[in-house]
Amino acid sequence: MIKCPLCNSKETTIHARAKDIEYFTSDREFDIRACKPCGILFVDPMLSDKLGDIYPANYYSFKVTKRNFVVAVKEWLDRRGLKALTRQIPGRDLSVLDIGGGTGWLLDQVKTADSRVSHTTVVDIDDGARDVAISKGHDFHLSRFEDFDAGDRKFDLILMLNLVEHVTDPRAVLSKAASLLSPKGLIWVKTPNFDSLDARLFRNHSWAGYHTPRHFVIFNRDSLERTARESGLAVANFDYTQGAPFWSISIFDTLRRIGVVQASADKPAIYHPVTPLLQAGAAAFDFARKPFGARLSQMVLTLKRRP
């Protein structure tokens, strides 16, 4: 019996089977398993010892993002969210850590959003992102976050956007982040939600939120908030946000399978010219549904240290 990576329970069942429909790093079909006691999904097997294989050189966070309308809107939304976050943090100088931050593109938005940001650090496994990040003025550590040594530095804001689903032990990662947080600091987490409309529609068609095989653990709201509390953190705010990346790649793969579009390891779906159009339509659809209480396919948490 396959054990849950979070609670070690043997009460796990197959939720779905999925392939890599984005970067085609393998032809293998992976099991997406559900743990009944802790309410998570996880991929089996977890290829944590093959990160160099499952994260190809053309992986999206390793690349400098090309400007287009969708990217511009996303950056505007990021800046608005970051400004609302940093406004809650007192102090004349702020230190910000982005875990899995690649070239530091999000830290660029933080600096634009708040002039008090005086120190920025990226922790990432991509050696190719180092020079770009450093050229932008960010401190760069080529390391898994689990192995990162911050010395005596504490951070006023820690960014974990689309990160906790990529690690084998999210609780340990959140606990370490909590230990690096300044007393009045905040952690901003964004991660997929498997309790969403697109996750149900594409459940048995390699839903892009599985991001197979790179998403190791996937949460819903209950399991995510519980894991945060078990990591020594308090939930300051929770929200759902648009899941355009998951909708667009899921729809793109449907079109690919019927022969309308093409993608390959050399030319992933994310870089196809039709993808920004699918993203724009999906984002508009999710924004239209959100006021009616829709559980969208990405969750955003603001976390703080427990008193």
PDB file of C-alpha atoms in Angstrom:
ATOM      1  CA  MET A   1       0.000   0.000   0.000  1.00  0.00           C
ATOM      2  CA  ILE A   2       1.278   3.471  -0.920  1.00  0.00           C
ATOM      3  CA  LYS A   3       1.634   5.764   2.101  1.00  0.00           C
ATOM      4  CA  CYS A   4       0.650   9.427   2.197  1.00  0.00           C
ATOM      5  CA  PRO A   5       3.751  11.690   2.221  1.00  0.00           C
ATOM      6  CA  LEU A   6       2.097  14.068   4.673  1.00  0.00           C
ATOM      7  CA  CYS A   7       0.560  11.835   7.346  1.00  0.00           C
ATOM      8  CA  ASN A   8       2.001   8.377   6.476  1.00  0.00           C
ATOM      9  CA  SER A   9      -1.499   6.915   6.320  1.00  0.00           C
ATOM     10  CA  LYS A  10      -2.030   3.807   4.230  1.00  0.00           C
ATOM     11  CA  GLU A  11      -5.598   4.908   3.455  1.00  0.00           C
ATOM     12  CA  THR A  12      -4.775   6.133  -0.039  1.00  0.00           C
ATOM     13  CA  THR A  13      -6.610   5.415  -3.271  1.00  0.00           C
ATOM     14  CA  ILE A  14      -6.086   6.255  -6.922  1.00  0.00           C
ATOM     15  CA  HIS A  15      -7.853   9.519  -7.745  1.00  0.00           C
ATOM     16  CA  ALA A  16      -6.738   9.725 -11.382  1.00  0.00           C
ATOM     17  CA  ARG A  17      -3.918   8.859 -13.767  1.00  0.00           C
ATOM     18  CA  ALA A  18      -2.066  11.548 -15.647  1.00  0.00           C
ATOM     19  CA  LYS A  19       0.788  12.219 -18.067  1.00  0.00           C
ATOM     20  CA  ASP A  20       3.089  15.174 -18.659  1.00  0.00           C
ATOM     21  CA  ILE A  21       0.983  17.145 -21.139  1.00  0.00           C
ATOM     22  CA  GLU A  22       3.081  20.317 -20.919  1.00  0.00           C
ATOM     23  CA  TYR A  23       6.784  19.523 -21.321  1.00  0.00           C
ATOM     24  CA  PHE A  24       6.579  15.842 -22.346  1.00  0.00           C
ATOM     25  CA  THR A  25       9.493  14.865 -20.114  1.00  0.00           C
ATOM     26  CA  SER A  26       8.160  11.305 -20.002  1.00  0.00           C
ATOM     27  CA  ASP A  27       5.642   9.071 -21.756  1.00  0.00           C
ATOM     28  CA  ARG A  28       4.879   7.447 -18.423  1.00  0.00           C
ATOM     29  CA  GLU A  29       1.438   7.565 -16.829  1.00  0.00           C
ATOM     30  CA  PHE A  30       1.546   8.528 -13.150  1.00  0.00           C
ATOM     31  CA  ASP A  31      -0.945   7.746 -10.401  1.00  0.00           C
ATOM     32  CA  ILE A  32      -2.546  10.701  -8.685  1.00  0.00           C
ATOM     33  CA  ARG A  33      -3.468   9.311  -5.285  1.00  0.00           C
ATOM     34  CA  ALA A  34      -5.838  10.678  -2.651  1.00  0.00           C
ATOM     35  CA  CYS A  35      -5.263  10.427   1.094  1.00  0.00           C
ATOM     36  CA  LYS A  36      -8.527  10.128   3.002  1.00  0.00           C
ATOM     37  CA  PRO A  37      -7.299  11.202   6.492  1.00  0.00           C
ATOM     38  CA  CYS A  38      -5.471  14.405   5.492  1.00  0.00           C
ATOM     39  CA  GLY A  39      -7.379  15.279   2.324  1.00  0.00           C
ATOM     40  CA  ILE A  40      -4.552  15.778  -0.147  1.00  0.00           C
ATOM     41  CA  LEU A  41      -3.640  14.444  -3.560  1.00  0.00           C
ATOM     42  CA  PHE A  42      -0.111  13.289  -4.337  1.00  0.00           C
ATOM     43  CA  VAL A  43       1.720  11.882  -7.330  1.00  0.00           C
ATOM     44  CA  ASP A  44       3.116   8.363  -7.313  1.00  0.00           C
ATOM     45  CA  PRO A  45       5.970   7.956  -7.822  1.00  0.00           C
ATOM     46  CA  MET A  46       7.520  11.239  -6.686  1.00  0.00           C
ATOM     47  CA  LEU A  47      10.591  11.788  -8.831  1.00  0.00           C
ATOM     48  CA  SER A  48      12.381  13.930  -6.250  1.00  0.00           C
ATOM     49  CA  ASP A  49      15.706  12.380  -7.264  1.00  0.00           C
ATOM     50  CA  LYS A  50      15.221  13.299 -10.934  1.00  0.00           C
ATOM     51  CA  LEU A  51      14.582  17.040 -10.746  1.00  0.00           C
ATOM     52  CA  GLY A  52      16.988  17.647 -13.620  1.00  0.00           C
ATOM     53  CA  ASP A  53      14.837  15.412 -15.823  1.00  0.00           C
ATOM     54  CA  ILE A  54      11.371  16.645 -14.904  1.00  0.00           C
ATOM     55  CA  TYR A  55      12.337  20.348 -14.992  1.00  0.00           C
ATOM     56  CA  PRO A  56      13.669  20.878 -18.531  1.00  0.00           C
ATOM     57  CA  ALA A  57      15.799  23.824 -19.588  1.00  0.00           C
ATOM     58  CA  ASN A  58      12.748  25.464 -21.227  1.00  0.00           C
ATOM     59  CA  TYR A  59      10.661  25.325 -18.015  1.00  0.00           C
ATOM     60  CA  TYR A  60       8.599  28.500 -17.719  1.00  0.00           C
ATOM     61  CA  SER A  61      10.113  29.856 -14.468  1.00  0.00           C
ATOM     62  CA  PHE A  62      13.626  29.438 -15.888  1.00  0.00           C
ATOM     63  CA  LYS A  63      12.872  31.713 -18.830  1.00  0.00           C
ATOM     64  CA  VAL A  64      12.626  35.479 -19.122  1.00  0.00           C
ATOM     65  CA  THR A  65       8.914  36.070 -19.691  1.00  0.00           C
ATOM     66  CA  LYS A  66       7.975  37.595 -23.023  1.00  0.00           C
ATOM     67  CA  ARG A  67       5.732  40.625 -22.812  1.00  0.00           C
ATOM     68  CA  ASN A  68       2.133  40.298 -23.963  1.00  0.00           C
ATOM     69  CA  PHE A  69      -1.269  41.528 -22.804  1.00  0.00           C
ATOM     70  CA  VAL A  70      -1.895  38.569 -20.491  1.00  0.00           C
ATOM     71  CA  VAL A  71       1.541  38.966 -18.860  1.00  0.00           C
ATOM     72  CA  ALA A  72       0.949  42.704 -18.412  1.00  0.00           C
ATOM     73  CA  VAL A  73      -2.395  42.077 -16.701  1.00  0.00           C
ATOM     74  CA  LYS A  74      -0.868  39.407 -14.481  1.00  0.00           C
ATOM     75  CA  GLU A  75       1.980  41.709 -13.445  1.00  0.00           C
ATOM     76  CA  TRP A  76      -0.522  44.461 -12.616  1.00  0.00           C
ATOM     77  CA  LEU A  77      -2.497  42.026 -10.450  1.00  0.00           C
ATOM     78  CA  ASP A  78       0.717  40.823  -8.788  1.00  0.00           C
ATOM     79  CA  ARG A  79       1.794  44.383  -7.976  1.00  0.00           C
ATOM     80  CA  ARG A  80      -1.616  45.196  -6.560  1.00  0.00           C
ATOM     81  CA  GLY A  81      -1.552  42.100  -4.345  1.00  0.00           C
ATOM     82  CA  LEU A  82       2.046  42.715  -3.264  1.00  0.00           C
ATOM     83  CA  LYS A  83       1.357  46.341  -2.408  1.00  0.00           C
ATOM     84  CA  ALA A  84      -1.587  45.293  -0.249  1.00  0.00           C
ATOM     85  CA  LEU A  85       0.696  42.807   1.501  1.00  0.00           C
ATOM     86  CA  THR A  86       3.666  45.062   2.159  1.00  0.00           C
ATOM     87  CA  ARG A  87       1.340  47.811   3.433  1.00  0.00           C
ATOM     88  CA  GLN A  88       0.611  45.516   6.385  1.00  0.00           C
ATOM     89  CA  ILE A  89       4.304  45.189   7.301  1.00  0.00           C
ATOM     90  CA  PRO A  90       5.836  48.010   9.388  1.00  0.00           C
ATOM     91  CA  GLY A  91       9.415  49.184   9.019  1.00  0.00           C
ATOM     92  CA  ARG A  92      11.617  51.467   6.927  1.00  0.00           C
ATOM     93  CA  ASP A  93      13.501  48.684   5.140  1.00  0.00           C
ATOM     94  CA  LEU A  94      11.967  45.398   4.067  1.00  0.00           C
ATOM     95  CA  SER A  95      13.727  42.144   3.224  1.00  0.00           C
ATOM     96  CA  VAL A  96      11.979  39.777   0.821  1.00  0.00           C
ATOM     97  CA  LEU A  97      12.665  36.117  -0.011  1.00  0.00           C
ATOM     98  CA  ASP A  98      11.231  34.402  -3.084  1.00  0.00           C
ATOM     99  CA  ILE A  99      11.445  30.602  -2.870  1.00  0.00           C
ATOM    100  CA  GLY A 100      11.607  29.109  -6.349  1.00  0.00           C
ATOM    101  CA  GLY A 101      11.815  32.636  -7.723  1.00  0.00           C
ATOM    102  CA  GLY A 102      13.758  31.824 -10.899  1.00  0.00           C
ATOM    103  CA  THR A 103      15.112  34.991 -12.486  1.00  0.00           C
ATOM    104  CA  GLY A 104      13.556  37.180  -9.805  1.00  0.00           C
ATOM    105  CA  TRP A 105      10.705  38.437 -11.964  1.00  0.00           C
ATOM    106  CA  LEU A 106       8.298  38.567  -9.008  1.00  0.00           C
ATOM    107  CA  LEU A 107      10.835  40.338  -6.818  1.00  0.00           C
ATOM    108  CA  ASP A 108      11.025  42.977  -9.564  1.00  0.00           C
ATOM    109  CA  GLN A 109       7.305  43.530  -8.998  1.00  0.00           C
ATOM    110  CA  VAL A 110       7.825  43.737  -5.221  1.00  0.00           C
ATOM    111  CA  LYS A 111      10.421  46.470  -5.641  1.00  0.00           C
ATOM    112  CA  THR A 112       8.072  48.384  -7.932  1.00  0.00           C
ATOM    113  CA  ALA A 113       5.160  47.967  -5.522  1.00  0.00           C
ATOM    114  CA  ASP A 114       7.010  49.208  -2.396  1.00  0.00           C
ATOM    115  CA  SER A 115      10.070  51.440  -2.350  1.00  0.00           C
ATOM    116  CA  ARG A 116      10.940  50.234   1.180  1.00  0.00           C
ATOM    117  CA  VAL A 117      12.123  46.894  -0.201  1.00  0.00           C
ATOM    118  CA  SER A 118      15.899  47.097   0.242  1.00  0.00           C
ATOM    119  CA  HIS A 119      16.983  43.435   0.101  1.00  0.00           C
ATOM    120  CA  THR A 120      15.726  40.633  -2.138  1.00  0.00           C
ATOM    121  CA  THR A 121      16.806  36.992  -2.200  1.00  0.00           C
ATOM    122  CA  VAL A 122      16.008  34.206  -4.669  1.00  0.00           C
ATOM    123  CA  VAL A 123      16.363  30.521  -3.807  1.00  0.00           C
ATOM    124  CA  ASP A 124      16.090  28.299  -6.874  1.00  0.00           C
ATOM    125  CA  ILE A 125      17.490  25.112  -8.401  1.00  0.00           C
ATOM    126  CA  ASP A 126      18.025  26.660 -11.861  1.00  0.00           C
ATOM    127  CA  ASP A 127      21.635  27.638 -12.462  1.00  0.00           C
ATOM    128  CA  GLY A 128      20.573  29.328 -15.674  1.00  0.00           C
ATOM    129  CA  ALA A 129      18.466  31.861 -13.754  1.00  0.00           C
ATOM    130  CA  ARG A 130      21.338  32.968 -11.519  1.00  0.00           C
ATOM    131  CA  ASP A 131      23.011  35.522 -13.794  1.00  0.00           C
ATOM    132  CA  VAL A 132      19.713  37.168 -14.719  1.00  0.00           C
ATOM    133  CA  ALA A 133      18.619  37.393 -11.074  1.00  0.00           C
ATOM    134  CA  ILE A 134      21.960  38.819  -9.951  1.00  0.00           C
ATOM    135  CA  SER A 135      21.961  41.345 -12.797  1.00  0.00           C
ATOM    136  CA  LYS A 136      18.658  42.647 -11.438  1.00  0.00           C
ATOM    137  CA  GLY A 137      20.156  43.179  -8.000  1.00  0.00           C
ATOM    138  CA  HIS A 138      18.804  40.087  -6.260  1.00  0.00           C
ATOM    139  CA  ASP A 139      20.837  37.853  -3.972  1.00  0.00           C
ATOM    140  CA  PHE A 140      20.738  34.339  -5.476  1.00  0.00           C
ATOM    141  CA  HIS A 141      21.184  30.948  -3.812  1.00  0.00           C
ATOM    142  CA  LEU A 142      21.417  27.890  -6.047  1.00  0.00           C
ATOM    143  CA  SER A 143      19.793  25.398  -3.716  1.00  0.00           C
ATOM    144  CA  ARG A 144      16.673  23.566  -2.734  1.00  0.00           C
ATOM    145  CA  PHE A 145      14.904  25.574  -0.050  1.00  0.00           C
ATOM    146  CA  GLU A 146      15.287  22.628   2.312  1.00  0.00           C
ATOM    147  CA  ASP A 147      19.080  23.122   2.088  1.00  0.00           C
ATOM    148  CA  PHE A 148      19.076  26.936   2.089  1.00  0.00           C
ATOM    149  CA  ASP A 149      21.111  28.658   4.818  1.00  0.00           C
ATOM    150  CA  ALA A 150      20.020  32.242   5.452  1.00  0.00           C
ATOM    151  CA  GLY A 151      22.513  32.833   8.227  1.00  0.00           C
ATOM    152  CA  ASP A 152      21.148  35.365  10.731  1.00  0.00           C
ATOM    153  CA  ARG A 153      18.881  37.103   8.251  1.00  0.00           C
ATOM    154  CA  LYS A 154      15.129  37.211   8.813  1.00  0.00           C
ATOM    155  CA  PHE A 155      12.648  38.142   6.114  1.00  0.00           C
ATOM    156  CA  ASP A 156       9.684  40.503   6.314  1.00  0.00           C
ATOM    157  CA  LEU A 157       7.966  38.880   3.346  1.00  0.00           C
ATOM    158  CA  ILE A 158       8.441  35.346   2.038  1.00  0.00           C
ATOM    159  CA  LEU A 159       6.944  34.478  -1.333  1.00  0.00           C
ATOM    160  CA  MET A 160       5.947  30.870  -1.951  1.00  0.00           C
ATOM    161  CA  LEU A 161       3.981  31.174  -5.158  1.00  0.00           C
ATOM    162  CA  ASN A 162       3.380  27.814  -6.805  1.00  0.00           C
ATOM    163  CA  LEU A 163       5.988  26.232  -4.563  1.00  0.00           C
ATOM    164  CA  VAL A 164       4.541  24.019  -1.813  1.00  0.00           C
ATOM    165  CA  GLU A 165       3.039  21.651  -4.361  1.00  0.00           C
ATOM    166  CA  HIS A 166       6.529  21.012  -5.790  1.00  0.00           C
ATOM    167  CA  VAL A 167       8.105  19.636  -2.589  1.00  0.00           C
ATOM    168  CA  THR A 168       7.886  16.200  -0.996  1.00  0.00           C
ATOM    169  CA  ASP A 169       7.215  17.563   2.512  1.00  0.00           C
ATOM    170  CA  PRO A 170       5.182  20.797   2.414  1.00  0.00           C
ATOM    171  CA  ARG A 171       4.857  20.856   6.199  1.00  0.00           C
ATOM    172  CA  ALA A 172       8.643  20.905   6.660  1.00  0.00           C
ATOM    173  CA  VAL A 173       9.021  23.651   4.051  1.00  0.00           C
ATOM    174  CA  LEU A 174       6.343  25.802   5.686  1.00  0.00           C
ATOM    175  CA  SER A 175       7.938  25.219   9.098  1.00  0.00           C
ATOM    176  CA  LYS A 176      11.319  26.343   7.790  1.00  0.00           C
ATOM    177  CA  ALA A 177       9.757  29.425   6.206  1.00  0.00           C
ATOM    178  CA  ALA A 178       8.159  30.245   9.557  1.00  0.00           C
ATOM    179  CA  SER A 179      11.584  30.057  11.221  1.00  0.00           C
ATOM    180  CA  LEU A 180      12.971  32.623   8.732  1.00  0.00           C
ATOM    181  CA  LEU A 181      10.112  35.091   9.202  1.00  0.00           C
ATOM    182  CA  SER A 182      10.577  38.350  11.098  1.00  0.00           C
ATOM    183  CA  PRO A 183       8.190  38.869  14.055  1.00  0.00           C
ATOM    184  CA  LYS A 184       5.769  40.984  12.009  1.00  0.00           C
ATOM    185  CA  GLY A 185       6.498  39.347   8.676  1.00  0.00           C
ATOM    186  CA  LEU A 186       4.116  37.605   6.291  1.00  0.00           C
ATOM    187  CA  ILE A 187       4.255  34.584   3.999  1.00  0.00           C
ATOM    188  CA  TRP A 188       2.340  34.692   0.725  1.00  0.00           C
ATOM    189  CA  VAL A 189       1.401  31.268  -0.608  1.00  0.00           C
ATOM    190  CA  LYS A 190      -0.260  30.435  -3.914  1.00  0.00           C
ATOM    191  CA  THR A 191      -0.998  26.822  -4.795  1.00  0.00           C
ATOM    192  CA  PRO A 192      -3.470  24.760  -6.883  1.00  0.00           C
ATOM    193  CA  ASN A 193      -6.878  23.768  -5.560  1.00  0.00           C
ATOM    194  CA  PHE A 194      -8.110  20.346  -6.661  1.00  0.00           C
ATOM    195  CA  ASP A 195     -11.625  21.198  -5.448  1.00  0.00           C
ATOM    196  CA  SER A 196     -12.472  23.305  -8.506  1.00  0.00           C
ATOM    197  CA  LEU A 197     -14.574  23.095 -11.661  1.00  0.00           C
ATOM    198  CA  ASP A 198     -11.683  22.544 -14.080  1.00  0.00           C
ATOM    199  CA  ALA A 199     -10.127  19.941 -11.773  1.00  0.00           C
ATOM    200  CA  ARG A 200     -13.371  17.983 -11.940  1.00  0.00           C
ATOM    201  CA  LEU A 201     -13.902  18.420 -15.675  1.00  0.00           C
ATOM    202  CA  PHE A 202     -10.363  17.320 -16.570  1.00  0.00           C
ATOM    203  CA  ARG A 203      -9.850  14.906 -13.675  1.00  0.00           C
ATOM    204  CA  ASN A 204      -9.293  11.922 -15.963  1.00  0.00           C
ATOM    205  CA  HIS A 205      -7.641  13.907 -18.764  1.00  0.00           C
ATOM    206  CA  SER A 206      -4.359  14.939 -17.108  1.00  0.00           C
ATOM    207  CA  TRP A 207      -5.732  18.134 -15.544  1.00  0.00           C
ATOM    208  CA  ALA A 208      -2.996  20.745 -15.888  1.00  0.00           C
ATOM    209  CA  GLY A 209      -3.162  21.446 -12.150  1.00  0.00           C
ATOM    210  CA  TYR A 210      -1.554  18.047 -11.605  1.00  0.00           C
ATOM    211  CA  HIS A 211       1.419  19.468 -13.571  1.00  0.00           C
ATOM    212  CA  THR A 212       2.515  15.845 -13.794  1.00  0.00           C
ATOM    213  CA  PRO A 213       5.030  14.821 -12.530  1.00  0.00           C
ATOM    214  CA  ARG A 214       6.228  18.117 -11.006  1.00  0.00           C
ATOM    215  CA  HIS A 215       3.384  18.719  -8.547  1.00  0.00           C
ATOM    216  CA  PHE A 216       4.092  16.290  -5.739  1.00  0.00           C
ATOM    217  CA  VAL A 217       1.326  17.310  -3.288  1.00  0.00           C
ATOM    218  CA  ILE A 218      -1.928  19.126  -4.123  1.00  0.00           C
ATOM    219  CA  PHE A 219      -4.321  20.614  -1.573  1.00  0.00           C
ATOM    220  CA  ASN A 220      -7.836  21.883  -1.147  1.00  0.00           C
ATOM    221  CA  ARG A 221      -8.655  24.699   1.282  1.00  0.00           C
ATOM    222  CA  ASP A 222      -9.157  22.522   4.361  1.00  0.00           C
ATOM    223  CA  SER A 223      -5.982  20.482   3.948  1.00  0.00           C
ATOM    224  CA  LEU A 224      -3.884  23.543   3.102  1.00  0.00           C
ATOM    225  CA  GLU A 225      -5.009  25.598   6.088  1.00  0.00           C
ATOM    226  CA  ARG A 226      -4.558  22.624   8.408  1.00  0.00           C
ATOM    227  CA  THR A 227      -1.026  22.009   7.127  1.00  0.00           C
ATOM    228  CA  ALA A 228      -0.166  25.682   7.651  1.00  0.00           C
ATOM    229  CA  ARG A 229      -1.384  25.558  11.254  1.00  0.00           C
ATOM    230  CA  GLU A 230       0.564  22.360  11.882  1.00  0.00           C
ATOM    231  CA  SER A 231       3.655  24.199  10.618  1.00  0.00           C
ATOM    232  CA  GLY A 232       3.416  26.857  13.332  1.00  0.00           C
ATOM    233  CA  LEU A 233       1.644  29.459  11.234  1.00  0.00           C
ATOM    234  CA  ALA A 234      -1.660  31.291  11.496  1.00  0.00           C
ATOM    235  CA  VAL A 235      -3.886  32.020   8.501  1.00  0.00           C
ATOM    236  CA  ALA A 236      -4.283  35.793   8.190  1.00  0.00           C
ATOM    237  CA  ASN A 237      -6.236  35.701   4.938  1.00  0.00           C
ATOM    238  CA  PHE A 238      -7.533  33.204   2.386  1.00  0.00           C
ATOM    239  CA  ASP A 239      -8.833  33.761  -1.130  1.00  0.00           C
ATOM    240  CA  TYR A 240      -9.406  31.920  -4.386  1.00  0.00           C
ATOM    241  CA  THR A 241      -7.953  33.325  -7.577  1.00  0.00           C
ATOM    242  CA  GLN A 242      -8.181  32.617 -11.287  1.00  0.00           C
ATOM    243  CA  GLY A 243      -6.750  29.381 -12.622  1.00  0.00           C
ATOM    244  CA  ALA A 244      -6.115  30.439 -16.214  1.00  0.00           C
ATOM    245  CA  PRO A 245      -2.841  28.433 -16.468  1.00  0.00           C
ATOM    246  CA  PHE A 246      -4.682  25.208 -15.616  1.00  0.00           C
ATOM    247  CA  TRP A 247      -7.733  25.866 -17.753  1.00  0.00           C
ATOM    248  CA  SER A 248      -5.646  26.909 -20.774  1.00  0.00           C
ATOM    249  CA  ILE A 249      -3.245  23.942 -20.770  1.00  0.00           C
ATOM    250  CA  SER A 250      -6.077  21.479 -20.109  1.00  0.00           C
ATOM    251  CA  ILE A 251      -8.069  22.872 -23.024  1.00  0.00           C
ATOM    252  CA  PHE A 252      -4.950  23.051 -25.202  1.00  0.00           C
ATOM    253  CA  ASP A 253      -4.261  19.369 -24.570  1.00  0.00           C
ATOM    254  CA  THR A 254      -7.817  18.515 -25.594  1.00  0.00           C
ATOM    255  CA  LEU A 255      -7.232  20.394 -28.849  1.00  0.00           C
ATOM    256  CA  ARG A 256      -3.882  18.648 -29.273  1.00  0.00           C
ATOM    257  CA  ARG A 257      -5.405  15.205 -28.874  1.00  0.00           C
ATOM    258  CA  ILE A 258      -7.933  15.875 -31.649  1.00  0.00           C
ATOM    259  CA  GLY A 259      -5.241  17.290 -33.932  1.00  0.00           C
ATOM    260  CA  VAL A 260      -6.121  21.004 -33.883  1.00  0.00           C
ATOM    261  CA  VAL A 261      -2.806  22.153 -32.364  1.00  0.00           C
ATOM    262  CA  GLN A 262       0.602  20.586 -31.811  1.00  0.00           C
ATOM    263  CA  ALA A 263       3.081  20.565 -28.935  1.00  0.00           C
ATOM    264  CA  SER A 264       6.248  18.669 -28.057  1.00  0.00           C
ATOM    265  CA  ALA A 265       9.161  18.655 -25.667  1.00  0.00           C
ATOM    266  CA  ASP A 266      10.914  21.193 -27.894  1.00  0.00           C
ATOM    267  CA  LYS A 267       7.794  23.319 -28.327  1.00  0.00           C
ATOM    268  CA  PRO A 268       5.706  23.090 -25.127  1.00  0.00           C
ATOM    269  CA  ALA A 269       2.096  24.187 -25.038  1.00  0.00           C
ATOM    270  CA  ILE A 270       2.879  27.146 -22.800  1.00  0.00           C
ATOM    271  CA  TYR A 271       4.814  28.817 -25.636  1.00  0.00           C
ATOM    272  CA  HIS A 272       2.229  28.170 -28.357  1.00  0.00           C
ATOM    273  CA  PRO A 273       0.671  31.393 -29.754  1.00  0.00           C
ATOM    274  CA  VAL A 274      -2.861  30.182 -29.002  1.00  0.00           C
ATOM    275  CA  THR A 275      -2.114  29.727 -25.279  1.00  0.00           C
ATOM    276  CA  PRO A 276      -2.297  33.444 -24.307  1.00  0.00           C
ATOM    277  CA  LEU A 277      -5.736  33.601 -25.932  1.00  0.00           C
ATOM    278  CA  LEU A 278      -6.898  30.579 -23.952  1.00  0.00           C
ATOM    279  CA  GLN A 279      -5.451  32.118 -20.795  1.00  0.00           C
ATOM    280  CA  ALA A 280      -7.239  35.406 -21.350  1.00  0.00           C
ATOM    281  CA  GLY A 281     -10.576  33.680 -21.914  1.00  0.00           C
ATOM    282  CA  ALA A 282     -10.100  31.408 -18.892  1.00  0.00           C
ATOM    283  CA  ALA A 283      -9.135  34.302 -16.627  1.00  0.00           C
ATOM    284  CA  ALA A 284     -12.215  36.273 -17.712  1.00  0.00           C
ATOM    285  CA  PHE A 285     -14.406  33.225 -17.044  1.00  0.00           C
ATOM    286  CA  ASP A 286     -12.979  32.774 -13.543  1.00  0.00           C
ATOM    287  CA  PHE A 287     -13.194  36.468 -12.665  1.00  0.00           C
ATOM    288  CA  ALA A 288     -16.848  36.430 -13.741  1.00  0.00           C
ATOM    289  CA  ARG A 289     -17.581  33.436 -11.479  1.00  0.00           C
ATOM    290  CA  LYS A 290     -15.680  34.574  -8.422  1.00  0.00           C
ATOM    291  CA  PRO A 291     -18.295  37.008  -7.039  1.00  0.00           C
ATOM    292  CA  PHE A 292     -20.736  34.097  -6.893  1.00  0.00           C
ATOM    293  CA  GLY A 293     -18.533  32.085  -4.532  1.00  0.00           C
ATOM    294  CA  ALA A 294     -16.856  29.804  -7.075  1.00  0.00           C
ATOM    295  CA  ARG A 295     -13.986  27.724  -5.700  1.00  0.00           C
ATOM    296  CA  LEU A 296     -11.412  28.609  -8.321  1.00  0.00           C
ATOM    297  CA  SER A 297      -8.409  26.443  -9.079  1.00  0.00           C
ATOM    298  CA  GLN A 298      -5.757  28.498  -7.335  1.00  0.00           C
ATOM    299  CA  MET A 299      -5.674  29.425  -3.647  1.00  0.00           C
ATOM    300  CA  VAL A 300      -3.870  32.380  -2.090  1.00  0.00           C
ATOM    301  CA  LEU A 301      -3.010  32.410   1.618  1.00  0.00           C
ATOM    302  CA  THR A 302      -1.414  35.073   3.736  1.00  0.00           C
ATOM    303  CA  LEU A 303       0.285  33.464   6.719  1.00  0.00           C
ATOM    304  CA  LYS A 304       1.911  34.916   9.823  1.00  0.00           C
ATOM    305  CA  ARG A 305       3.751  33.601  12.847  1.00  0.00           C
ATOM    306  CA  ARG A 306       1.594  32.359  15.667  1.00  0.00           C
ATOM    307  CA  PRO A 307       1.578  34.712  18.683  1.00  0.00           C
TER     308      PRO A 307
END
